[in-house]
């Protein structure tokens, strides 16, 4: 039996644990520490035999754990990881690994001093689509990648304005919430280091003069507003409670970044949070002199356009419904890591690099300047 400890039993880490137990039934939740311990015990019958603790320190001192998973709100990811890293226990860490520049440098320092093997929750990096794209590019079919255009038009963006995600102190902004995945899979596929970024964000839609703290159920326009959540199921309505046109609605609703890489090539990336339905898209084009490779995560289709012949190759990928097969890959990797059978395929260094890119993009957007992507000495 593989004994797991959980710090922050949120919905995302709950899904990861579900996939883990489906894939590897030898895994068992041994202990949990969460600010909602009593609520979790009362609402989830599957947790009745789990040991609950008020702190990680208590859990660590009283349990023999094979691995720890961190699923707190984003602003606590670094703080909790700093508690686990010195123990040497394998760690599964939700993204973003940090939400502030100070935290990303604290985590970098702790990572350099730790022997803990860390799997960061970057399912796109290990998805079947991204791995096939890298396989084709590494074969030399399209030549060396010299330009990338990547897009993430998020059709479920309402979550970033109706729920706790609207609090930028928790999220760190939407580069850290979404682009962190996209930057990471691009880094993986091109296999280069980013060196500079410039970025811009806009807030054109989700702003307004409705009172701070207003909930959809209390708004007189909740029957006509396109963003109203009153018709959602009760549990979801409770989570997505707040007006997205109130004066306290946080987060930009679109953003773009240009990233320069060490070879001199650059990536143009853009994300949007007010498109809906079929307008949703997540994917990229990788261009070399000999050809262009493009893929769409939502359709799980990959195409290669050859530049000097009329040939177009189409690949339909059996991606799965768990972040395009990525969650299954991550949980199996983490179990193998805990058993000493493998190393992490989505490391803390990957998480730190992506977080630094996002934080530098945020700084660039706020200051209107290019930002160097480097570990500053002042930290």
Short mmCIF file of C-alpha atoms in Angstrom, two decimals:
data_model
loop_
_atom_site.label_atom_id
_atom_site.label_comp_id
_atom_site.label_asym_id
_atom_site.label_seq_id
_atom_site.Cartn_x
_atom_site.Cartn_y
_atom_site.Cartn_z
CA UNK A 1 0.00 0.00 0.00
CA UNK A 2 1.20 3.52 -0.86
CA UNK A 3 0.28 6.03 1.85
CA UNK A 4 -0.54 9.56 0.74
CA UNK A 5 -0.74 12.77 2.75
CA UNK A 6 -2.75 15.70 1.38
CA UNK A 7 -2.32 19.37 2.22
CA UNK A 8 -5.43 21.21 1.04
CA UNK A 9 -8.05 18.79 -0.26
CA UNK A 10 -9.44 21.03 -3.03
CA UNK A 11 -11.47 19.99 -6.07
CA UNK A 12 -8.48 19.82 -8.43
CA UNK A 13 -6.36 17.63 -6.14
CA UNK A 14 -9.46 15.55 -5.44
CA UNK A 15 -9.71 14.81 -9.17
CA UNK A 16 -6.03 13.90 -9.31
CA UNK A 17 -6.46 11.50 -6.38
CA UNK A 18 -9.50 9.95 -8.08
CA UNK A 19 -7.48 9.32 -11.26
CA UNK A 20 -4.58 8.00 -9.17
CA UNK A 21 -6.75 5.51 -7.32
CA UNK A 22 -8.35 4.37 -10.59
CA UNK A 23 -4.97 3.86 -12.21
CA UNK A 24 -3.09 2.59 -9.16
CA UNK A 25 -5.51 1.19 -6.55
CA UNK A 26 -2.61 0.50 -4.18
CA UNK A 27 -2.64 4.24 -3.37
CA UNK A 28 -4.51 5.25 -0.22
CA UNK A 29 -5.14 8.62 1.40
CA UNK A 30 -3.65 8.20 4.83
CA UNK A 31 -3.87 11.75 6.19
CA UNK A 32 -5.22 15.21 5.35
CA UNK A 33 -4.57 18.68 6.69
CA UNK A 34 -7.07 21.31 5.58
CA UNK A 35 -8.80 24.33 7.08
CA UNK A 36 -12.08 22.49 6.31
CA UNK A 37 -11.30 19.22 8.11
CA UNK A 38 -14.70 18.94 9.81
CA UNK A 39 -16.54 19.79 6.59
CA UNK A 40 -14.58 17.22 4.60
CA UNK A 41 -15.27 14.49 7.13
CA UNK A 42 -18.98 15.31 7.17
CA UNK A 43 -19.43 15.49 3.39
CA UNK A 44 -17.22 12.69 2.07
CA UNK A 45 -17.88 9.15 3.27
CA UNK A 46 -14.73 7.92 1.48
CA UNK A 47 -12.63 9.93 3.96
CA UNK A 48 -14.01 8.39 7.15
CA UNK A 49 -10.89 6.30 7.80
CA UNK A 50 -8.49 9.13 6.99
CA UNK A 51 -6.48 10.80 9.77
CA UNK A 52 -7.03 14.56 9.90
CA UNK A 53 -4.48 17.05 11.23
CA UNK A 54 -4.38 20.77 11.91
CA UNK A 55 -0.95 21.22 10.32
CA UNK A 56 1.54 19.49 8.05
CA UNK A 57 3.99 19.31 10.95
CA UNK A 58 1.51 17.24 13.00
CA UNK A 59 0.78 15.02 10.02
CA UNK A 60 4.48 14.47 9.28
CA UNK A 61 5.33 13.70 12.93
CA UNK A 62 2.55 11.14 13.27
CA UNK A 63 2.44 9.38 9.91
CA UNK A 64 4.80 7.41 7.68
CA UNK A 65 3.97 8.82 4.26
CA UNK A 66 5.17 7.70 0.84
CA UNK A 67 4.15 10.94 -0.83
CA UNK A 68 2.46 14.30 -0.25
CA UNK A 69 0.07 16.18 -2.53
CA UNK A 70 -0.50 19.94 -2.22
CA UNK A 71 -3.88 21.22 -3.41
CA UNK A 72 -4.36 24.43 -1.42
CA UNK A 73 -5.34 27.72 -2.96
CA UNK A 74 -2.63 29.08 -5.22
CA UNK A 75 -1.17 31.64 -2.84
CA UNK A 76 -0.22 28.86 -0.39
CA UNK A 77 1.49 26.51 -2.84
CA UNK A 78 4.96 27.86 -2.10
CA UNK A 79 4.41 28.09 1.67
CA UNK A 80 3.31 24.46 1.89
CA UNK A 81 6.01 23.22 -0.50
CA UNK A 82 8.63 24.86 1.72
CA UNK A 83 7.42 22.65 4.57
CA UNK A 84 7.59 19.44 2.54
CA UNK A 85 10.83 19.89 0.59
CA UNK A 86 13.20 19.51 3.59
CA UNK A 87 11.65 16.12 4.47
CA UNK A 88 12.79 14.43 1.24
CA UNK A 89 9.27 12.97 0.72
CA UNK A 90 8.13 12.89 -2.94
CA UNK A 91 5.79 15.80 -3.62
CA UNK A 92 2.94 16.37 -6.08
CA UNK A 93 2.50 20.15 -6.37
CA UNK A 94 -0.37 21.95 -8.03
CA UNK A 95 0.36 24.86 -10.35
CA UNK A 96 1.22 27.70 -10.25
CA UNK A 97 4.09 26.78 -7.98
CA UNK A 98 4.30 30.42 -6.79
CA UNK A 99 2.19 33.57 -7.18
CA UNK A 100 4.71 36.28 -6.27
CA UNK A 101 8.26 37.08 -7.27
CA UNK A 102 9.45 36.73 -3.67
CA UNK A 103 7.85 33.29 -3.38
CA UNK A 104 9.27 31.98 -6.64
CA UNK A 105 12.76 32.88 -5.47
CA UNK A 106 12.18 31.34 -2.02
CA UNK A 107 11.00 28.15 -3.70
CA UNK A 108 13.95 28.13 -6.09
CA UNK A 109 16.37 28.35 -3.16
CA UNK A 110 14.57 25.56 -1.28
CA UNK A 111 14.46 23.40 -4.40
CA UNK A 112 18.21 23.70 -4.91
CA UNK A 113 18.76 22.46 -1.34
CA UNK A 114 16.19 19.63 -1.35
CA UNK A 115 16.36 15.97 -2.30
CA UNK A 116 12.58 15.65 -2.68
CA UNK A 117 11.47 14.50 -6.12
CA UNK A 118 8.65 16.83 -7.23
CA UNK A 119 5.96 16.29 -9.87
CA UNK A 120 4.31 19.58 -10.84
CA UNK A 121 0.76 19.46 -12.17
CA UNK A 122 1.50 20.30 -15.81
CA UNK A 123 -0.70 17.82 -17.71
CA UNK A 124 -0.33 19.58 -21.08
CA UNK A 125 3.44 18.91 -21.04
CA UNK A 126 2.84 15.14 -20.86
CA UNK A 127 -0.37 15.04 -22.91
CA UNK A 128 -0.50 12.73 -25.92
CA UNK A 129 -0.87 15.70 -28.28
CA UNK A 130 2.21 17.54 -26.99
CA UNK A 131 4.30 14.38 -26.91
CA UNK A 132 3.40 13.54 -30.51
CA UNK A 133 4.18 17.12 -31.56
CA UNK A 134 7.60 16.88 -29.95
CA UNK A 135 8.27 13.49 -31.53
CA UNK A 136 7.56 14.87 -35.01
CA UNK A 137 9.56 18.06 -34.46
CA UNK A 138 12.51 16.15 -33.01
CA UNK A 139 12.52 13.96 -36.14
CA UNK A 140 13.50 17.03 -38.18
CA UNK A 141 10.44 16.82 -40.45
CA UNK A 142 9.70 20.56 -40.32
CA UNK A 143 13.27 21.70 -39.66
CA UNK A 144 14.36 23.67 -36.62
CA UNK A 145 11.49 25.55 -34.97
CA UNK A 146 12.04 29.26 -35.70
CA UNK A 147 8.68 30.76 -34.75
CA UNK A 148 5.71 29.75 -32.57
CA UNK A 149 2.18 31.15 -32.45
CA UNK A 150 0.13 29.88 -29.50
CA UNK A 151 -3.42 30.67 -28.40
CA UNK A 152 -5.65 29.89 -25.45
CA UNK A 153 -9.19 31.19 -25.89
CA UNK A 154 -10.88 29.89 -22.76
CA UNK A 155 -14.64 29.21 -23.15
CA UNK A 156 -15.08 28.54 -19.40
CA UNK A 157 -13.47 31.82 -18.32
CA UNK A 158 -16.42 32.76 -16.09
CA UNK A 159 -14.77 30.94 -13.18
CA UNK A 160 -12.14 33.70 -12.99
CA UNK A 161 -14.77 36.36 -12.28
CA UNK A 162 -17.57 34.60 -10.36
CA UNK A 163 -15.57 32.66 -7.78
CA UNK A 164 -12.59 33.06 -5.45
CA UNK A 165 -10.39 33.06 -8.55
CA UNK A 166 -11.40 36.72 -9.03
CA UNK A 167 -9.08 37.60 -6.12
CA UNK A 168 -5.76 38.46 -7.77
CA UNK A 169 -4.00 38.13 -4.42
CA UNK A 170 -4.88 34.44 -4.59
CA UNK A 171 -4.32 33.83 -8.31
CA UNK A 172 -1.40 36.14 -9.09
CA UNK A 173 -3.18 37.07 -12.33
CA UNK A 174 -4.20 35.03 -15.34
CA UNK A 175 -0.76 34.50 -16.84
CA UNK A 176 -0.08 32.38 -13.75
CA UNK A 177 -3.44 30.66 -13.95
CA UNK A 178 -3.46 29.67 -17.62
CA UNK A 179 -0.32 30.72 -19.51
CA UNK A 180 1.81 28.80 -17.02
CA UNK A 181 0.60 25.60 -18.74
CA UNK A 182 1.09 26.95 -22.25
CA UNK A 183 4.53 28.39 -21.59
CA UNK A 184 5.54 25.05 -20.10
CA UNK A 185 4.44 22.85 -23.00
CA UNK A 186 6.10 25.26 -25.44
CA UNK A 187 9.34 25.09 -23.43
CA UNK A 188 9.09 21.30 -23.55
CA UNK A 189 8.48 21.07 -27.29
CA UNK A 190 11.11 23.61 -28.45
CA UNK A 191 13.60 22.44 -25.78
CA UNK A 192 15.07 25.91 -25.30
CA UNK A 193 15.36 28.40 -22.46
CA UNK A 194 13.35 31.64 -22.53
CA UNK A 195 15.43 34.78 -21.98
CA UNK A 196 13.07 37.79 -22.26
CA UNK A 197 9.40 38.70 -22.40
CA UNK A 198 7.17 41.66 -23.12
CA UNK A 199 3.43 41.50 -22.47
CA UNK A 200 0.17 43.38 -22.40
CA UNK A 201 -3.17 42.77 -20.67
CA UNK A 202 -6.63 44.31 -21.08
CA UNK A 203 -9.78 44.43 -18.98
CA UNK A 204 -12.53 45.41 -21.40
CA UNK A 205 -15.47 43.17 -20.51
CA UNK A 206 -15.51 42.06 -16.89
CA UNK A 207 -15.62 45.46 -15.25
CA UNK A 208 -18.49 47.66 -14.12
CA UNK A 209 -20.20 49.66 -11.42
CA UNK A 210 -22.23 46.99 -9.66
CA UNK A 211 -21.64 47.07 -5.88
CA UNK A 212 -18.64 45.21 -4.46
CA UNK A 213 -19.56 41.78 -3.13
CA UNK A 214 -22.80 41.58 -5.15
CA UNK A 215 -23.99 38.04 -5.79
CA UNK A 216 -25.90 36.95 -8.89
CA UNK A 217 -28.85 35.76 -6.82
CA UNK A 218 -29.23 39.26 -5.34
CA UNK A 219 -28.98 41.16 -8.63
CA UNK A 220 -32.10 42.56 -10.29
CA UNK A 221 -30.67 41.68 -13.72
CA UNK A 222 -30.02 38.02 -12.98
CA UNK A 223 -32.72 36.87 -15.43
CA UNK A 224 -31.30 38.76 -18.40
CA UNK A 225 -27.54 38.91 -17.75
CA UNK A 226 -25.54 36.60 -20.05
CA UNK A 227 -23.15 35.86 -17.16
CA UNK A 228 -25.80 35.07 -14.55
CA UNK A 229 -25.21 31.85 -12.63
CA UNK A 230 -28.66 31.48 -11.02
CA UNK A 231 -29.61 28.60 -13.33
CA UNK A 232 -26.57 26.52 -12.43
CA UNK A 233 -26.90 23.53 -10.09
CA UNK A 234 -26.93 24.62 -6.45
CA UNK A 235 -23.40 23.53 -5.52
CA UNK A 236 -21.89 25.18 -8.59
CA UNK A 237 -24.03 28.27 -8.08
CA UNK A 238 -22.66 28.58 -4.54
CA UNK A 239 -19.09 28.41 -5.82
CA UNK A 240 -19.73 30.80 -8.75
CA UNK A 241 -21.69 33.28 -6.68
CA UNK A 242 -20.36 36.77 -7.43
CA UNK A 243 -21.23 39.35 -10.07
CA UNK A 244 -18.62 39.56 -12.83
CA UNK A 245 -19.58 43.19 -13.58
CA UNK A 246 -19.04 44.51 -10.05
CA UNK A 247 -16.46 47.10 -9.09
CA UNK A 248 -14.45 44.47 -7.18
CA UNK A 249 -14.23 41.97 -10.06
CA UNK A 250 -10.52 41.20 -10.46
CA UNK A 251 -8.37 39.74 -13.24
CA UNK A 252 -7.70 40.95 -16.75
CA UNK A 253 -9.90 39.39 -19.43
CA UNK A 254 -7.27 39.07 -22.15
CA UNK A 255 -3.50 39.05 -22.34
CA UNK A 256 -0.66 38.55 -24.80
CA UNK A 257 3.08 37.96 -24.54
CA UNK A 258 6.10 37.86 -26.82
CA UNK A 259 8.80 35.55 -25.49
CA UNK A 260 12.36 35.50 -26.83
CA UNK A 261 14.35 32.27 -26.59
CA UNK A 262 18.08 31.64 -26.43
CA UNK A 263 18.41 30.86 -30.17
CA UNK A 264 16.87 34.22 -31.08
CA UNK A 265 13.50 32.80 -32.16
CA UNK A 266 10.34 34.08 -30.46
CA UNK A 267 6.89 32.90 -29.40
CA UNK A 268 3.72 34.97 -29.82
CA UNK A 269 1.15 33.90 -27.22
CA UNK A 270 -2.36 35.22 -26.56
CA UNK A 271 -5.14 34.25 -24.15
CA UNK A 272 -8.75 35.36 -23.80
CA UNK A 273 -11.42 34.75 -21.15
CA UNK A 274 -14.69 36.04 -22.63
CA UNK A 275 -15.07 33.81 -25.69
CA UNK A 276 -17.72 31.12 -25.29
CA UNK A 277 -18.85 27.81 -26.76
CA UNK A 278 -17.34 26.84 -30.14
CA UNK A 279 -15.05 29.89 -30.11
CA UNK A 280 -12.92 28.13 -27.53
CA UNK A 281 -9.48 27.10 -28.78
CA UNK A 282 -6.20 25.97 -27.28
CA UNK A 283 -3.26 25.09 -29.43
CA UNK A 284 -0.22 26.28 -31.33
CA UNK A 285 1.67 26.47 -34.60
CA UNK A 286 5.36 25.56 -34.69
CA UNK A 287 7.09 26.79 -37.83
CA UNK A 288 10.35 25.62 -39.33
CA UNK A 289 11.81 26.28 -42.75
CA UNK A 290 10.65 22.91 -44.10
CA UNK A 291 7.18 22.85 -42.63
CA UNK A 292 4.60 23.93 -40.06
CA UNK A 293 3.13 21.74 -37.33
CA UNK A 294 -0.11 22.78 -35.66
CA UNK A 295 -2.37 21.18 -33.10
CA UNK A 296 -5.61 21.85 -31.29
CA UNK A 297 -5.99 20.35 -27.82
CA UNK A 298 -9.79 20.57 -28.00
CA UNK A 299 -10.07 18.49 -31.18
CA UNK A 300 -7.02 16.32 -30.36
CA UNK A 301 -5.91 16.76 -33.94
CA UNK A 302 -2.42 17.51 -35.19
CA UNK A 303 -1.45 18.59 -38.73
CA UNK A 304 1.87 18.94 -40.53
CA UNK A 305 2.01 21.23 -43.58
CA UNK A 306 5.08 20.73 -45.73
CA UNK A 307 6.37 24.00 -47.23
CA UNK A 308 8.00 22.73 -50.41
CA UNK A 309 5.42 20.14 -51.48
CA UNK A 310 1.62 20.09 -51.33
CA UNK A 311 1.63 17.35 -48.70
CA UNK A 312 -0.45 17.77 -45.53
CA UNK A 313 -0.37 15.10 -42.85
CA UNK A 314 -3.21 14.79 -40.34
CA UNK A 315 -3.00 12.88 -37.04
CA UNK A 316 -6.02 12.18 -34.86
CA UNK A 317 -4.81 11.58 -31.32
CA UNK A 318 -6.67 9.47 -28.76
CA UNK A 319 -6.25 12.16 -26.11
CA UNK A 320 -8.66 11.14 -23.35
CA UNK A 321 -10.81 13.44 -21.22
CA UNK A 322 -8.35 13.97 -18.36
CA UNK A 323 -6.52 17.05 -19.59
CA UNK A 324 -5.92 15.30 -22.93
CA UNK A 325 -4.39 12.25 -21.25
CA UNK A 326 -2.02 14.35 -19.17
CA UNK A 327 -3.48 13.65 -15.73
CA UNK A 328 -3.15 9.89 -16.22
CA UNK A 329 0.48 10.34 -17.26
CA UNK A 330 1.23 12.56 -14.26
CA UNK A 331 -0.32 10.31 -11.62
CA UNK A 332 1.40 7.21 -12.97
CA UNK A 333 4.67 9.12 -13.03
CA UNK A 334 4.15 10.24 -9.42
CA UNK A 335 3.40 6.70 -8.22
CA UNK A 336 6.52 5.44 -9.99
CA UNK A 337 8.51 8.27 -8.38
CA UNK A 338 7.24 7.28 -4.93
CA UNK A 339 8.29 3.69 -5.59
CA UNK A 340 11.73 4.74 -6.80
CA UNK A 341 11.04 3.43 -10.32
CA UNK A 342 11.25 6.73 -12.22
CA UNK A 343 12.17 10.40 -12.07
CA UNK A 344 9.72 13.26 -12.43
CA UNK A 345 8.63 14.10 -15.98
CA UNK A 346 7.30 17.49 -14.84
CA UNK A 347 9.87 18.81 -12.42
CA UNK A 348 9.96 21.68 -9.97
CA UNK A 349 12.53 23.36 -12.23
CA UNK A 350 9.93 23.27 -15.01
CA UNK A 351 7.36 24.77 -12.64
CA UNK A 352 9.74 27.47 -11.44
CA UNK A 353 10.74 28.47 -14.97
CA UNK A 354 7.13 28.77 -16.08
CA UNK A 355 6.14 30.74 -12.96
CA UNK A 356 9.07 33.11 -13.48
CA UNK A 357 8.01 33.64 -17.10
CA UNK A 358 4.45 34.46 -15.98
CA UNK A 359 5.58 36.83 -13.23
CA UNK A 360 7.93 38.61 -15.63
CA UNK A 361 5.09 38.87 -18.18
CA UNK A 362 2.90 40.41 -15.47
CA UNK A 363 5.66 42.90 -14.61
CA UNK A 364 6.07 43.73 -18.28
CA UNK A 365 2.35 44.40 -18.71
CA UNK A 366 2.29 46.60 -15.60
CA UNK A 367 5.37 48.65 -16.55
CA UNK A 368 5.32 48.65 -20.34
CA UNK A 369 8.87 47.29 -20.47
CA UNK A 370 10.74 44.24 -21.69
CA UNK A 371 11.70 41.94 -18.83
CA UNK A 372 14.70 39.63 -18.67
CA UNK A 373 13.80 36.10 -17.58
CA UNK A 374 16.53 35.37 -15.05
CA UNK A 375 17.01 34.62 -11.37
CA UNK A 376 17.76 38.11 -10.00
CA UNK A 377 20.61 38.35 -7.49
CA UNK A 378 18.62 40.68 -5.21
CA UNK A 379 16.40 37.77 -4.24
#
